[in-house]
JSON list of C-alpha atoms in Angstrom, two decimals:
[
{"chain": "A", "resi": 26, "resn": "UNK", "atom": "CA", "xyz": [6.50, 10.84, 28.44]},
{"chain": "A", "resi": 27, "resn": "UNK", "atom": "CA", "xyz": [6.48, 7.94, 30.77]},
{"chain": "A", "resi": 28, "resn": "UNK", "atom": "CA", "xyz": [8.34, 4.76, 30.58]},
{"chain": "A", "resi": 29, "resn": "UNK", "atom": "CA", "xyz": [5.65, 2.52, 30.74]},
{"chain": "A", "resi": 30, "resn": "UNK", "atom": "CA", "xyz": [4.22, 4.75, 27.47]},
{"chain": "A", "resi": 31, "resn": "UNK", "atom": "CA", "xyz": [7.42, 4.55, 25.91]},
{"chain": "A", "resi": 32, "resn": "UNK", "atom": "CA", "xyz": [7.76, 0.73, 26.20]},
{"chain": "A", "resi": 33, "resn": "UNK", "atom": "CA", "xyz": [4.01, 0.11, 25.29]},
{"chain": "A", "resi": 34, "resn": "UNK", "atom": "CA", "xyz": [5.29, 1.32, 21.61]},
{"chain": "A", "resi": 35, "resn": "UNK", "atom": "CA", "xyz": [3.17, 4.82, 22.05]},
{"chain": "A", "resi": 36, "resn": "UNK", "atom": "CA", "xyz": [6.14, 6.95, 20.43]},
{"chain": "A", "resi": 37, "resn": "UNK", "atom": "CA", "xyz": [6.02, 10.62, 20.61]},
{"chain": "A", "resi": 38, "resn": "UNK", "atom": "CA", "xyz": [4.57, 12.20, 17.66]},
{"chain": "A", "resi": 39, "resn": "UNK", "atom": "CA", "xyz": [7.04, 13.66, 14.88]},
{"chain": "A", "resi": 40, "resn": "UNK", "atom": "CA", "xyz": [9.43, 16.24, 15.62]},
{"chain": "A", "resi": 41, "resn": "UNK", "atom": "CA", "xyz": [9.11, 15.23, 19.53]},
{"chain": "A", "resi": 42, "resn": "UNK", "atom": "CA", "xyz": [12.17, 13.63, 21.28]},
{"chain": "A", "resi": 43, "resn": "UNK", "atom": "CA", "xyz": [12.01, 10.15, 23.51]},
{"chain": "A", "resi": 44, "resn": "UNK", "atom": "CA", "xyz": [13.49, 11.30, 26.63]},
{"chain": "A", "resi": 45, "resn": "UNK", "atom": "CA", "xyz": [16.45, 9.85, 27.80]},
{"chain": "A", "resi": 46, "resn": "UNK", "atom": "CA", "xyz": [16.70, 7.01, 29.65]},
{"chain": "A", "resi": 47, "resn": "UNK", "atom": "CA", "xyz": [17.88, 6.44, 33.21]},
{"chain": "A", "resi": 48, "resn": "UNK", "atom": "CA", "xyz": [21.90, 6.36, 32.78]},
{"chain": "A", "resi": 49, "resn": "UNK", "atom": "CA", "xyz": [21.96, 3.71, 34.97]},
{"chain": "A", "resi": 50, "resn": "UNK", "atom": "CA", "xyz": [19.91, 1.70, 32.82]},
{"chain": "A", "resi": 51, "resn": "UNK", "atom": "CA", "xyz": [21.08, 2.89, 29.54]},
{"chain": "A", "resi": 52, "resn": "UNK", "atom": "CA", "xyz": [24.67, 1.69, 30.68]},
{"chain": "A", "resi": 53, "resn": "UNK", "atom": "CA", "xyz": [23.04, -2.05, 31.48]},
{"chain": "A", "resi": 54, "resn": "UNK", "atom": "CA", "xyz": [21.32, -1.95, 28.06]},
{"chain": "A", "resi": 55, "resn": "UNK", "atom": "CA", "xyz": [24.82, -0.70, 26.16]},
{"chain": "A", "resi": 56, "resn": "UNK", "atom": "CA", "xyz": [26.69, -3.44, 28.34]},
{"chain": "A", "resi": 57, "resn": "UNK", "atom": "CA", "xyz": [24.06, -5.98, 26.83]},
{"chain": "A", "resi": 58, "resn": "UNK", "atom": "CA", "xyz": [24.37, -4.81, 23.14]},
{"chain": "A", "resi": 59, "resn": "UNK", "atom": "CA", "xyz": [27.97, -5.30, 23.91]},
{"chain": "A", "resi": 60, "resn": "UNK", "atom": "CA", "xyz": [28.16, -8.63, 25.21]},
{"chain": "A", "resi": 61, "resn": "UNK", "atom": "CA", "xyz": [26.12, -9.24, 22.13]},
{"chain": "A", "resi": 62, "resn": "UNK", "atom": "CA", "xyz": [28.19, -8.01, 19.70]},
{"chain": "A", "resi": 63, "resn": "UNK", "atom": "CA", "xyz": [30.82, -10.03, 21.03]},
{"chain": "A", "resi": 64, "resn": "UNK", "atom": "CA", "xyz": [28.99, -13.35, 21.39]},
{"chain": "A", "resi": 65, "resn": "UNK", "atom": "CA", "xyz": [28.29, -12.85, 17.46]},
{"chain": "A", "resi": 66, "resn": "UNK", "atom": "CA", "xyz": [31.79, -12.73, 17.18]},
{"chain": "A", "resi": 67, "resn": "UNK", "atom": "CA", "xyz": [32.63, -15.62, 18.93]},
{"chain": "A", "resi": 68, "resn": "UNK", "atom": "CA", "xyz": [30.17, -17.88, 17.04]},
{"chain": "A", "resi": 69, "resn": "UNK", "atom": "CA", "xyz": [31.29, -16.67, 13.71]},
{"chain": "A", "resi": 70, "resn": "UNK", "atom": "CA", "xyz": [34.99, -17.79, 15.16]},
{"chain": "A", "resi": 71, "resn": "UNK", "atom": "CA", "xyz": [34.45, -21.05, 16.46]},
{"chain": "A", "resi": 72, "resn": "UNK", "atom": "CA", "xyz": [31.82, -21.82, 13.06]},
{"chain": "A", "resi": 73, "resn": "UNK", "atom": "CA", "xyz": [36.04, -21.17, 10.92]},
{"chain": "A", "resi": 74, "resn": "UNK", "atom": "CA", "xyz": [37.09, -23.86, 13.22]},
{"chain": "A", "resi": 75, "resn": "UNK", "atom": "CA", "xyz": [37.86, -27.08, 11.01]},
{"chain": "A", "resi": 76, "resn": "UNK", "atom": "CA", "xyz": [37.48, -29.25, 14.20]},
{"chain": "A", "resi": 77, "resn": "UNK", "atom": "CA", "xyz": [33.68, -28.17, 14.19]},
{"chain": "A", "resi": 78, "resn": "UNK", "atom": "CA", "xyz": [33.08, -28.41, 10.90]},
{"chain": "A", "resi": 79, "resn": "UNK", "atom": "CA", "xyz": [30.05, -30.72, 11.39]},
{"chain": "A", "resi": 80, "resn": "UNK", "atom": "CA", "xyz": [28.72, -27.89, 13.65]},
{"chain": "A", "resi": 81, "resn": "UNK", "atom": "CA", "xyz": [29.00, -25.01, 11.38]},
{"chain": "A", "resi": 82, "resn": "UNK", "atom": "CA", "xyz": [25.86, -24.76, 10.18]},
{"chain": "A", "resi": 83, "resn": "UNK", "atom": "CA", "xyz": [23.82, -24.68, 13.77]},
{"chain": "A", "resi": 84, "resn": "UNK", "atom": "CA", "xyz": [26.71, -22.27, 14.86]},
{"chain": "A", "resi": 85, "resn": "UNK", "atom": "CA", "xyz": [26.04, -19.95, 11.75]},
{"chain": "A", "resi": 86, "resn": "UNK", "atom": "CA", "xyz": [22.69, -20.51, 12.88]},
{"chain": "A", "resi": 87, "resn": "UNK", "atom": "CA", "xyz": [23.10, -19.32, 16.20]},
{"chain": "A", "resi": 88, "resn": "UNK", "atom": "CA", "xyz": [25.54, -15.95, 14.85]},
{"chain": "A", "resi": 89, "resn": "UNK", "atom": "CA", "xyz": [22.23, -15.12, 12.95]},
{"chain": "A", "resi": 90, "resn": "UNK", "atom": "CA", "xyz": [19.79, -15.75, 15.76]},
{"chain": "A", "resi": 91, "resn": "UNK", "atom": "CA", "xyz": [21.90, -13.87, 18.32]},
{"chain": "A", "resi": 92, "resn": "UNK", "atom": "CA", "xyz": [22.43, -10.50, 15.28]},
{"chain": "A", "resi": 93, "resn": "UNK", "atom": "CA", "xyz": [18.19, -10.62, 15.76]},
{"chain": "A", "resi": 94, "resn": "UNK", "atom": "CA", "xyz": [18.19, -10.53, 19.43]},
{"chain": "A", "resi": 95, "resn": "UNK", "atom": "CA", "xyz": [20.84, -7.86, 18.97]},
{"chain": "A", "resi": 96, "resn": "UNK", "atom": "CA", "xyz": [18.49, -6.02, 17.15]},
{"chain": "A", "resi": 97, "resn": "UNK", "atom": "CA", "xyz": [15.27, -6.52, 19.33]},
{"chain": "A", "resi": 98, "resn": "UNK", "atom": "CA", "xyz": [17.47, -5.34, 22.01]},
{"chain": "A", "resi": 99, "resn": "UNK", "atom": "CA", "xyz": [18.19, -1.90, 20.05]},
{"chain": "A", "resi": 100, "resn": "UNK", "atom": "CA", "xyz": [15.12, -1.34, 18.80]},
{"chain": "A", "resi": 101, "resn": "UNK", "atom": "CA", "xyz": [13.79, -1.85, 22.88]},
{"chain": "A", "resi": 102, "resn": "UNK", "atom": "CA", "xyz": [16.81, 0.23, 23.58]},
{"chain": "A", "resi": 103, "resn": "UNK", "atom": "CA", "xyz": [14.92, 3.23, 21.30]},
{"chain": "A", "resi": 104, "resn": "UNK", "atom": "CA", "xyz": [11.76, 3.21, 22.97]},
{"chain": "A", "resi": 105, "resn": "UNK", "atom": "CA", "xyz": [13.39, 3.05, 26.37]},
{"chain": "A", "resi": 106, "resn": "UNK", "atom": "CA", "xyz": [15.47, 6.50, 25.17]},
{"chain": "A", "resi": 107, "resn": "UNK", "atom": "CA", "xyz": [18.81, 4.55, 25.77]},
{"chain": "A", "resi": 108, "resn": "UNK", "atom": "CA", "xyz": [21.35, 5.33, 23.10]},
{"chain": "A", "resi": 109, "resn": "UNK", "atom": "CA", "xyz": [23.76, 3.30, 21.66]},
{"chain": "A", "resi": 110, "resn": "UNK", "atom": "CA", "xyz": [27.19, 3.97, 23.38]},
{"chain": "A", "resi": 111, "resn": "UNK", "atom": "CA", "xyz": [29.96, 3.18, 20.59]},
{"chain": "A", "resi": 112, "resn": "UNK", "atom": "CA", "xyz": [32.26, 3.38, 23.03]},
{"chain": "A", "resi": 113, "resn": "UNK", "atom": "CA", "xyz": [31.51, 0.33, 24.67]},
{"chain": "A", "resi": 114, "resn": "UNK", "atom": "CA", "xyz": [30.08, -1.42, 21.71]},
{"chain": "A", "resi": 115, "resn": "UNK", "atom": "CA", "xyz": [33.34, -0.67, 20.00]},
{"chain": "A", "resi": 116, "resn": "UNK", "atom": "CA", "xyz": [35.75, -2.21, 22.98]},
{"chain": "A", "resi": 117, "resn": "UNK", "atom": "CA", "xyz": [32.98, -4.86, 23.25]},
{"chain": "A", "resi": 118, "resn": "UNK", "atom": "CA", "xyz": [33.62, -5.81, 19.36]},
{"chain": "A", "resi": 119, "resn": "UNK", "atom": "CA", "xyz": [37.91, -5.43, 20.07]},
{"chain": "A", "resi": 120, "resn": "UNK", "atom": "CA", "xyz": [37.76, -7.77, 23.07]},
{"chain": "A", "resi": 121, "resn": "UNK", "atom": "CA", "xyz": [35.84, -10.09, 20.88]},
{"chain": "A", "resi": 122, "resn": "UNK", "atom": "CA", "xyz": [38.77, -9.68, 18.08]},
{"chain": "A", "resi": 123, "resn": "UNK", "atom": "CA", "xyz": [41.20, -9.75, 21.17]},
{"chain": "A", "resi": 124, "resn": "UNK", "atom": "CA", "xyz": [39.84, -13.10, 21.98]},
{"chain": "A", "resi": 125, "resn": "UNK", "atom": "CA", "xyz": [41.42, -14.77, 19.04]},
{"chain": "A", "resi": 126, "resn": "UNK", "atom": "CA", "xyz": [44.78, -14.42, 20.86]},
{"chain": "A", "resi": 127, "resn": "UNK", "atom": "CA", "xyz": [43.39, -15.96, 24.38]},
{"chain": "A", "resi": 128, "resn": "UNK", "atom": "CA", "xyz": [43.40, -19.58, 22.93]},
{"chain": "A", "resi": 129, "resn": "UNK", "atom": "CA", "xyz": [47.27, -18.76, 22.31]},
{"chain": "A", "resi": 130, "resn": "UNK", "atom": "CA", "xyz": [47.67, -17.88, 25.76]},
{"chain": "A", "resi": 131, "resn": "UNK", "atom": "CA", "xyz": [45.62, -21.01, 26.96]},
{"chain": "A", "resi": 132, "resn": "UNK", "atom": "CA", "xyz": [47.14, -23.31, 24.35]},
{"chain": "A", "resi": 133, "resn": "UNK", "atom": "CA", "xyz": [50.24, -23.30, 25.09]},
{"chain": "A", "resi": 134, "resn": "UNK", "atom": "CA", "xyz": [50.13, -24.52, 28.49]},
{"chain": "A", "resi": 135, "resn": "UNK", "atom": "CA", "xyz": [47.65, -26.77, 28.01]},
{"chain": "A", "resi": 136, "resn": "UNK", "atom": "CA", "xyz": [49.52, -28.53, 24.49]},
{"chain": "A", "resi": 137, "resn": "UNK", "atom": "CA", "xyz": [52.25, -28.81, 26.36]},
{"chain": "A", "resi": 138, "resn": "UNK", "atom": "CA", "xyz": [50.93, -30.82, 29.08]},
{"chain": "A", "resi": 139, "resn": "UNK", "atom": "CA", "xyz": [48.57, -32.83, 26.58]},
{"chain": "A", "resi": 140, "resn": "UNK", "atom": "CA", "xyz": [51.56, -33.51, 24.33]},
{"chain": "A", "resi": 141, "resn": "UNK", "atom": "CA", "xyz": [53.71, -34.77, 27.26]},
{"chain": "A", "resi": 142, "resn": "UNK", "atom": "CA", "xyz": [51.38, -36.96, 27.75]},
{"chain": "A", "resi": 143, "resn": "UNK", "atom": "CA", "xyz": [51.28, -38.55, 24.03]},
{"chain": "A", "resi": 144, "resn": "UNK", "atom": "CA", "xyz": [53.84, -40.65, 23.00]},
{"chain": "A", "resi": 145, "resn": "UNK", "atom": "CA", "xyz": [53.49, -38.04, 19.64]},
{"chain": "A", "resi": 146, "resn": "UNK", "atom": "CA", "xyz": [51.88, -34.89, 18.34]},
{"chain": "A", "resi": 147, "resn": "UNK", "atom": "CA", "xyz": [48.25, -35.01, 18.03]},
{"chain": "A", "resi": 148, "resn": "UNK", "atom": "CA", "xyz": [47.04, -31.89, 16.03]},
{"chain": "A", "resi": 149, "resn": "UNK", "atom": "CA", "xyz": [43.80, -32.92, 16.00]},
{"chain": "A", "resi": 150, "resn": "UNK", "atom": "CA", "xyz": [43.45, -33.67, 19.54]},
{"chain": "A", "resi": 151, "resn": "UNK", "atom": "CA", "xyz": [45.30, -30.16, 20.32]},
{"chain": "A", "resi": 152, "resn": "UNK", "atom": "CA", "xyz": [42.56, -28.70, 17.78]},
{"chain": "A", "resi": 153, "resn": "UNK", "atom": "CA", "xyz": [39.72, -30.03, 20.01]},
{"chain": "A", "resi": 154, "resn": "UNK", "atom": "CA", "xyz": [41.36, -28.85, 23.36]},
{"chain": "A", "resi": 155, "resn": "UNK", "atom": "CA", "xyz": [41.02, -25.50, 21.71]},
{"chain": "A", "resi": 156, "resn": "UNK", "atom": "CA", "xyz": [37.50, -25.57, 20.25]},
{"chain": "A", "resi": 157, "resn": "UNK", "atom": "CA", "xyz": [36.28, -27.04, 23.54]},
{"chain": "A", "resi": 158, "resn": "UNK", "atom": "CA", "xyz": [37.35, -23.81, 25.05]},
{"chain": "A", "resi": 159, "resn": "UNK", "atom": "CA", "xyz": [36.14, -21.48, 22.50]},
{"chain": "A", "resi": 160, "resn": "UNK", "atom": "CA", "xyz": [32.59, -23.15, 22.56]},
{"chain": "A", "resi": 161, "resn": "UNK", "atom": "CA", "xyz": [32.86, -22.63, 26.88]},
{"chain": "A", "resi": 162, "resn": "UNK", "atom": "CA", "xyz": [33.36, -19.37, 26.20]},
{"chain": "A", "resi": 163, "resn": "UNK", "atom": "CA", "xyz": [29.98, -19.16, 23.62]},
{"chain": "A", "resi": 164, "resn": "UNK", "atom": "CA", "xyz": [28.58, -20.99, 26.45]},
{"chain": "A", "resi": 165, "resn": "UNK", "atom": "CA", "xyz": [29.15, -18.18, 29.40]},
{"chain": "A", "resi": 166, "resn": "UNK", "atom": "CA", "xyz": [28.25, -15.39, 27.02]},
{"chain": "A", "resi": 167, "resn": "UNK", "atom": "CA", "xyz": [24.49, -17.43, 25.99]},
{"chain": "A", "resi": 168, "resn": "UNK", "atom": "CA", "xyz": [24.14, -18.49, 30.11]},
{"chain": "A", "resi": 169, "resn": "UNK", "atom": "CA", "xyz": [24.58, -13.69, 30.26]},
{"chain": "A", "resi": 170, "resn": "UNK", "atom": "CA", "xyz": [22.09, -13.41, 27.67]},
{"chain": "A", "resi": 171, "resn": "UNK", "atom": "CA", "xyz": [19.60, -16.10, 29.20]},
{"chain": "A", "resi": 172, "resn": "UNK", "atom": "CA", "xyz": [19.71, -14.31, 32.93]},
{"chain": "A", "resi": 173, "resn": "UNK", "atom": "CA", "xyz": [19.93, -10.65, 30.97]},
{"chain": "A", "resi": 174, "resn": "UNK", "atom": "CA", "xyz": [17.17, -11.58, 29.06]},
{"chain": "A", "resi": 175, "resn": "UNK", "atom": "CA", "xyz": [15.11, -12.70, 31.95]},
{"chain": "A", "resi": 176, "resn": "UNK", "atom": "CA", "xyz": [15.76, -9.38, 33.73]},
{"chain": "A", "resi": 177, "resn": "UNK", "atom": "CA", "xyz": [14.69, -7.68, 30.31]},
{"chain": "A", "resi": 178, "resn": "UNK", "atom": "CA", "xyz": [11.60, -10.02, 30.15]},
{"chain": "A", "resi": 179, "resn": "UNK", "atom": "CA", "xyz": [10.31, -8.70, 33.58]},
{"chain": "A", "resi": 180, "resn": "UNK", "atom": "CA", "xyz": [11.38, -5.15, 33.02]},
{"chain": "A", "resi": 181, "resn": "UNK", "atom": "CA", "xyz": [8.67, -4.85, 30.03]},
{"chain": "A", "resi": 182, "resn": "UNK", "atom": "CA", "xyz": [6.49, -7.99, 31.48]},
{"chain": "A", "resi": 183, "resn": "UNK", "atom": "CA", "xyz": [3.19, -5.92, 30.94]},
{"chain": "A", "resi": 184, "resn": "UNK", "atom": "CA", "xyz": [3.39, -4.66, 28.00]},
{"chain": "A", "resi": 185, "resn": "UNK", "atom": "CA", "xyz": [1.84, -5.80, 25.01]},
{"chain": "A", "resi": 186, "resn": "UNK", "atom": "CA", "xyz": [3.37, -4.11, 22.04]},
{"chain": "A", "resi": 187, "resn": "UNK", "atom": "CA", "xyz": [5.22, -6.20, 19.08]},
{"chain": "A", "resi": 188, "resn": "UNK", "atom": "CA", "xyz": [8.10, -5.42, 20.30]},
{"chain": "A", "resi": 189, "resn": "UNK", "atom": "CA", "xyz": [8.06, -5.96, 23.67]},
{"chain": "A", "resi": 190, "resn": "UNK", "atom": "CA", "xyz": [6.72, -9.47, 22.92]},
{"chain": "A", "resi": 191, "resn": "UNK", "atom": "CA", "xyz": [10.75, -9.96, 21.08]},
{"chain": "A", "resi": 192, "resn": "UNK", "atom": "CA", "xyz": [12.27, -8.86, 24.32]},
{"chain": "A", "resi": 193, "resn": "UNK", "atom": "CA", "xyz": [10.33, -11.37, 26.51]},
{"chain": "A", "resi": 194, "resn": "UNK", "atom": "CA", "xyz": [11.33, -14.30, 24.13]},
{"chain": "A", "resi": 195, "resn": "UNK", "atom": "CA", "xyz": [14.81, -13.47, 24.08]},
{"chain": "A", "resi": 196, "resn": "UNK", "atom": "CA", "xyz": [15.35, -15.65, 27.52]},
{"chain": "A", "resi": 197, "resn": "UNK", "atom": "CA", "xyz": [13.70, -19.14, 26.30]},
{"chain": "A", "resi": 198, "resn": "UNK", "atom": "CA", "xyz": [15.69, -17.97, 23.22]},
{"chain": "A", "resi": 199, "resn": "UNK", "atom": "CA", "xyz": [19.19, -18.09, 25.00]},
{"chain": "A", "resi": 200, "resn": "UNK", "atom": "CA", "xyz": [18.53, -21.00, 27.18]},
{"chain": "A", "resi": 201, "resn": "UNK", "atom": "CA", "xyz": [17.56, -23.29, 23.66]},
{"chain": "A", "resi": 202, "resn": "UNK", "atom": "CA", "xyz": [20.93, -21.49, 22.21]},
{"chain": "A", "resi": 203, "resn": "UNK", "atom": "CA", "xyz": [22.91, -22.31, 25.38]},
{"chain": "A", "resi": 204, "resn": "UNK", "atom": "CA", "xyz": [21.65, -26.11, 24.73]},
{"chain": "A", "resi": 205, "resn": "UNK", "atom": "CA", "xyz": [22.46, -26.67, 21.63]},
{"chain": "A", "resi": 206, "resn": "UNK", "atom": "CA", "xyz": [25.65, -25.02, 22.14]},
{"chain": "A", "resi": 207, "resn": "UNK", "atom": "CA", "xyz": [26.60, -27.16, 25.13]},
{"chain": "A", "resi": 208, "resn": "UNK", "atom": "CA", "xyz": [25.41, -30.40, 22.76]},
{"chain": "A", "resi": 209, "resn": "UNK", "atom": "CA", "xyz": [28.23, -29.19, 20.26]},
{"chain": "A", "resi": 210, "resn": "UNK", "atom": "CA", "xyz": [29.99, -29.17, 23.01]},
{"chain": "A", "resi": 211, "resn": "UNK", "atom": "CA", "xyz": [29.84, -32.80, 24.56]},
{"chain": "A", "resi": 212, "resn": "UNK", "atom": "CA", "xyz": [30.03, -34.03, 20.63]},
{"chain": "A", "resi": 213, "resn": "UNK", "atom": "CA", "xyz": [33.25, -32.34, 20.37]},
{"chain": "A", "resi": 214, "resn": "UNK", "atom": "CA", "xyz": [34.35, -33.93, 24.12]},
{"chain": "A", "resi": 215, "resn": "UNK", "atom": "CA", "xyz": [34.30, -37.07, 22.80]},
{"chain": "A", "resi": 216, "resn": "UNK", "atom": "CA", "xyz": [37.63, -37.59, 21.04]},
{"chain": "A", "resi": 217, "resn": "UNK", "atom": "CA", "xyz": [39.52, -36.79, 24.66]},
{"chain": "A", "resi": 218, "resn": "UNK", "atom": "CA", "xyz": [36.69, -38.85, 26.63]},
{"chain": "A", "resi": 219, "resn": "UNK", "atom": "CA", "xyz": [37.46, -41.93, 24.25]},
{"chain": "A", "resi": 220, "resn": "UNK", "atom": "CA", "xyz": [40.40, -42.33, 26.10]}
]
């Protein structure tokens, strides 16, 4: 069966395999669901942050919109014949737990030089320092999804299947994520840019 068959939603009748996808392209895909997984980890992290409280809910938001796109991008995955590779999903998913001790690494450079700087501790200053860089790093795993998505978008451009029509939106998806993301952002900026 052809790929443009396979993408137009035609699946092989019972009992008849999708064939397999190009490896090549089946380790792009798996890299994507990956970098997916993890960017739903890393919204559900910064939503437990107390210094974002007020963003929680779009954040939450977000975790759930990006767990969709996770899924239109596995269920294109199946009719491209590109199975999931645990593997990478599952180092994809550790990194993403990893990542919880990266702001300890940062931190403590950066407290130290902001709390030099204050005549005395400022936990909730330090607290925004930290969420700032946990929301840049939601922000460079939505700006991968918007330029992924694109490439996605074009790779199943003329077909008109249901499904198809979730991978082309996932793009202006990301890109309207990635905005309201950097708006948390800029609203969490402003305690250190009162100053």
């Amino acid at each position: 069966m052809s790929v443009p068959a396979l993408i137009s939603g035609r699946l092989p009748r019972r009992g008849h395999r999708v064939p397999a996808a190009d490896p090549v392209l089946r380790a792009y895909l798996n890299e994507q669901l990956a970098a997916a997984t993890g960017l739903g980890e890393q919204l559900r992290r910064a939503a437990t942050m107390e210094v974002l409280v007020a963003e929680r809910t779009t954040l939450l938001r977000l975790r759930r919109e990006v767990g969709a796109d996770r899924a239109a991008l596995r269920a294109a995955m199946r009719r491209l014949g590109a199975s999931t590779d645990w593997a990478v999903v599952g180092v994809s998913w550790l990194s993403a737990h990893a990542g919880r001790v990266t702001p300890l690494l940062h931190r403590l450079p950066v407290v130290d030089r902001v709390a030099g700087a204050l005549p005395a501790a400022h936990p909730a200053r330090e607290a925004v320092v930290e969420a700032l860089l946990v929301l840049e790093d939601v922000l460079g795993g939505l700006h991968r999804r918007a330029v992924a998505a694109r490439l996605l978008g074009d790779l199943v451009a003329a077909e008109r299947a249901d499904w198809s029509a979730g991978v082309r939106a996932l793009a202006e998806r990301a890109e309207r994520q990635r905005d309201e993301v950097e708006a948390a952002h800029r609203r969490c900026a402003r305690p250190l840019l009162a100053h």
